[in-house]
mmCIF file of C-alpha atoms in Angstrom:
data_model
loop_
_atom_site.group_PDB
_atom_site.id
_atom_site.type_symbol
_atom_site.label_atom_id
_atom_site.label_comp_id
_atom_site.label_asym_id
_atom_site.label_seq_id
_atom_site.Cartn_x
_atom_site.Cartn_y
_atom_site.Cartn_z
ATOM 1 C CA MET A 15 -36.464 29.317 -31.753
ATOM 2 C CA VAL A 16 -36.496 25.786 -33.112
ATOM 3 C CA GLU A 17 -34.672 26.980 -36.101
ATOM 4 C CA ILE A 18 -32.215 28.496 -33.862
ATOM 5 C CA PHE A 19 -31.321 25.403 -32.198
ATOM 6 C CA GLU A 20 -31.695 23.375 -35.616
ATOM 7 C CA SER A 21 -28.911 25.397 -37.150
ATOM 8 C CA TYR A 22 -26.487 25.896 -33.815
ATOM 9 C CA TRP A 23 -27.590 22.977 -31.842
ATOM 10 C CA TRP A 24 -23.186 21.887 -31.923
ATOM 11 C CA LEU A 25 -22.727 25.239 -30.090
ATOM 12 C CA LEU A 26 -23.750 23.591 -26.984
ATOM 13 C CA PHE A 27 -20.478 21.590 -26.773
ATOM 14 C CA PRO A 28 -18.535 24.530 -26.670
ATOM 15 C CA LEU A 29 -20.600 26.658 -24.549
ATOM 16 C CA GLY A 30 -20.603 23.297 -22.228
ATOM 17 C CA PHE A 31 -16.774 23.356 -21.975
ATOM 18 C CA PHE A 32 -16.697 26.911 -21.250
ATOM 19 C CA ILE A 33 -19.098 26.366 -18.364
ATOM 20 C CA ALA A 34 -16.940 23.250 -17.201
ATOM 21 C CA ALA A 35 -13.950 25.429 -17.134
ATOM 22 C CA GLY A 36 -15.307 28.475 -15.515
ATOM 23 C CA TRP A 37 -16.528 26.176 -12.630
ATOM 24 C CA GLY A 38 -13.108 24.617 -12.232
ATOM 25 C CA SER A 39 -11.482 28.206 -11.824
ATOM 26 C CA PHE A 40 -14.022 29.380 -9.475
ATOM 27 C CA MET A 41 -13.564 25.743 -7.495
ATOM 28 C CA ARG A 42 -9.974 26.493 -7.631
ATOM 29 C CA TYR A 43 -10.137 30.123 -5.891
ATOM 30 C CA LYS A 44 -12.488 28.697 -3.398
ATOM 31 C CA ARG A 45 -9.705 26.030 -2.544
ATOM 32 C CA THR A 46 -6.901 28.632 -2.958
ATOM 33 C CA GLN A 47 -9.060 31.106 -0.609
ATOM 34 C CA ALA A 48 -9.514 28.553 1.551
ATOM 35 C CA LYS A 49 -6.031 27.588 2.567
ATOM 36 C CA ILE A 50 -5.167 31.533 2.996
ATOM 37 C CA ASP A 51 -8.190 31.495 5.328
ATOM 38 C CA LEU A 52 -6.416 28.638 7.119
ATOM 39 C CA ILE A 53 -2.866 30.745 7.131
ATOM 40 C CA LYS A 54 -4.620 33.281 8.418
ATOM 41 C CA SER A 55 -5.991 31.618 11.413
ATOM 42 C CA TYR A 56 -2.299 29.989 12.166
ATOM 43 C CA THR A 57 -0.805 33.631 12.489
ATOM 44 C CA ALA A 58 -4.027 34.829 14.023
ATOM 45 C CA ALA A 59 -2.926 31.797 16.550
ATOM 46 C CA GLY A 60 0.294 33.203 16.542
ATOM 47 C CA LYS A 61 1.939 29.917 15.278
ATOM 48 C CA GLU A 62 3.919 29.145 12.221
ATOM 49 C CA PRO A 63 1.946 27.564 8.770
ATOM 50 C CA PRO A 64 3.175 24.021 8.095
ATOM 51 C CA ALA A 65 5.177 23.945 5.552
ATOM 52 C CA GLU A 66 3.103 21.504 3.321
ATOM 53 C CA LEU A 67 0.173 24.139 3.414
ATOM 54 C CA LEU A 68 2.448 26.968 1.953
ATOM 55 C CA ALA A 69 3.671 24.543 -1.002
ATOM 56 C CA SER A 70 0.252 23.435 -1.761
ATOM 57 C CA LEU A 71 -0.228 27.036 -2.425
ATOM 58 C CA ASP A 72 2.501 27.051 -4.911
ATOM 59 C CA SER A 73 1.807 23.972 -6.441
ATOM 60 C CA ASP A 74 -1.927 25.026 -7.382
ATOM 61 C CA ASN A 75 -0.278 27.493 -9.155
ATOM 62 C CA THR A 76 1.967 25.568 -11.332
ATOM 63 C CA HIS A 77 -0.536 23.156 -12.785
ATOM 64 C CA ARG A 78 -1.758 24.273 -15.985
ATOM 65 C CA HIS A 79 -4.973 21.853 -16.292
ATOM 66 C CA GLU A 80 -6.275 19.054 -13.836
ATOM 67 C CA TYR A 81 -5.900 16.790 -16.723
ATOM 68 C CA HIS A 82 -2.279 17.165 -17.208
ATOM 69 C CA THR A 83 -1.213 14.882 -13.478
ATOM 70 C CA SER A 84 1.344 12.761 -13.054
ATOM 71 C CA GLY A 85 0.971 9.531 -11.467
ATOM 72 C CA ASP A 86 2.441 10.403 -8.159
ATOM 73 C CA GLU A 87 -0.608 13.125 -8.011
ATOM 74 C CA SER A 88 -3.188 11.355 -8.894
ATOM 75 C CA GLY A 89 -2.194 7.266 -8.136
ATOM 76 C CA GLY A 90 -2.713 6.434 -11.288
ATOM 77 C CA SER A 91 -0.363 5.842 -14.322
ATOM 78 C CA PRO A 92 1.866 8.320 -15.809
ATOM 79 C CA GLY A 93 -0.558 9.767 -18.819
ATOM 80 C CA GLY A 94 -4.033 8.643 -16.938
ATOM 81 C CA GLY A 95 -5.311 11.854 -18.301
ATOM 82 C CA HIS A 96 -4.297 11.494 -21.470
ATOM 83 C CA VAL A 97 -5.785 7.528 -22.092
ATOM 84 C CA PHE A 98 -9.159 9.074 -20.930
ATOM 85 C CA LEU A 99 -8.964 12.087 -23.367
ATOM 86 C CA VAL A 100 -8.007 9.542 -26.205
ATOM 87 C CA VAL A 101 -11.140 7.302 -25.344
ATOM 88 C CA LEU A 102 -13.347 10.203 -24.923
ATOM 89 C CA PHE A 103 -12.815 11.439 -28.467
ATOM 90 C CA THR A 104 -12.386 8.012 -30.074
ATOM 91 C CA GLY A 105 -15.966 7.448 -28.362
ATOM 92 C CA LEU A 106 -17.305 10.904 -29.788
ATOM 93 C CA ALA A 107 -16.154 10.951 -32.858
ATOM 94 C CA GLY A 108 -17.428 6.913 -33.233
ATOM 95 C CA VAL A 109 -20.910 8.438 -32.310
ATOM 96 C CA PHE A 110 -21.115 11.178 -34.578
ATOM 97 C CA ALA A 111 -19.720 8.797 -37.750
ATOM 98 C CA TYR A 112 -22.590 6.168 -36.647
ATOM 99 C CA THR A 113 -24.907 9.399 -36.853
ATOM 100 C CA GLY A 114 -23.932 10.374 -40.122
ATOM 101 C CA TYR A 115 -23.696 6.961 -41.881
ATOM 102 C CA ALA A 116 -27.210 6.020 -40.093
ATOM 103 C CA GLY A 117 -28.961 9.667 -40.829
ATOM 104 C CA LEU A 118 -30.015 9.872 -37.584
ATOM 105 C CA LEU A 119 -30.776 13.601 -37.912
ATOM 106 C CA GLY A 120 -32.133 13.560 -42.151
ATOM 107 C CA GLY A 121 -29.614 15.514 -44.095
ATOM 108 C CA ALA A 122 -27.141 16.579 -42.045
ATOM 109 C CA THR A 123 -24.610 13.415 -42.564
ATOM 110 C CA ARG A 124 -21.796 15.504 -43.864
ATOM 111 C CA GLU A 125 -21.772 17.565 -40.699
ATOM 112 C CA MET A 126 -21.622 14.647 -38.565
ATOM 113 C CA TYR A 127 -18.800 13.016 -40.748
ATOM 114 C CA PHE A 128 -16.746 16.253 -40.530
ATOM 115 C CA ILE A 129 -17.747 16.506 -36.570
ATOM 116 C CA SER A 130 -16.098 12.695 -36.328
ATOM 117 C CA MET A 131 -13.408 13.668 -38.105
ATOM 118 C CA VAL A 132 -12.314 16.812 -35.860
ATOM 119 C CA LEU A 133 -12.898 14.489 -32.486
ATOM 120 C CA GLY A 134 -10.671 12.001 -34.588
ATOM 121 C CA VAL A 135 -8.158 14.452 -35.210
ATOM 122 C CA LEU A 136 -8.209 15.402 -31.320
ATOM 123 C CA ALA A 137 -8.276 12.102 -30.123
ATOM 124 C CA VAL A 138 -4.656 11.208 -32.027
ATOM 125 C CA ALA A 139 -3.237 14.338 -31.371
ATOM 126 C CA PHE A 140 -3.770 13.421 -27.313
ATOM 127 C CA LEU A 141 -2.544 9.818 -28.295
ATOM 128 C CA PHE A 142 0.724 10.921 -29.728
ATOM 129 C CA SER A 143 0.919 13.352 -27.175
ATOM 130 C CA GLY A 144 0.561 11.016 -23.825
ATOM 131 C CA LEU A 145 3.010 9.220 -25.755
ATOM 132 C CA PHE A 146 5.876 11.629 -26.141
ATOM 133 C CA SER A 147 5.093 13.149 -22.823
ATOM 134 C CA ARG A 148 5.614 9.601 -21.530
ATOM 135 C CA ARG A 149 8.914 8.879 -23.207
ATOM 136 C CA ARG A 150 10.253 12.216 -22.594
ATOM 137 C CA ARG A 151 9.743 12.083 -18.460
ATOM 138 C CA ASN A 152 11.223 8.394 -18.611
ATOM 139 C CA ASP A 153 14.374 9.945 -20.231
#
């Protein structure tokens, strides 16, 4: 079992992302279900549900991901999710590059450099995405 973990430890990252995405989908489902139950209680009482409640059901379906929020919804600056992702992936790339440089995992220096390069490319991609989406919103 130890050999399997030593060979495939990196699979914990995609597995963690899949679990997080599944949890996010489940929580989105529960929020939508709670809104539908609230609408049912309004209709059972013979009242008209508020327009904001009905609009919130439509807005849940239009958002692709929760990290793609605008400044109006999150209260922060536009592209704030991209800034977080750039910092996150840059930090992870630095950690893996240092791990490879210092040889903390024995002979896995090439693998650490490769992972660092992939994370660095992701950081640059999110940086450009944030810059160009901000410019497009301002036009």
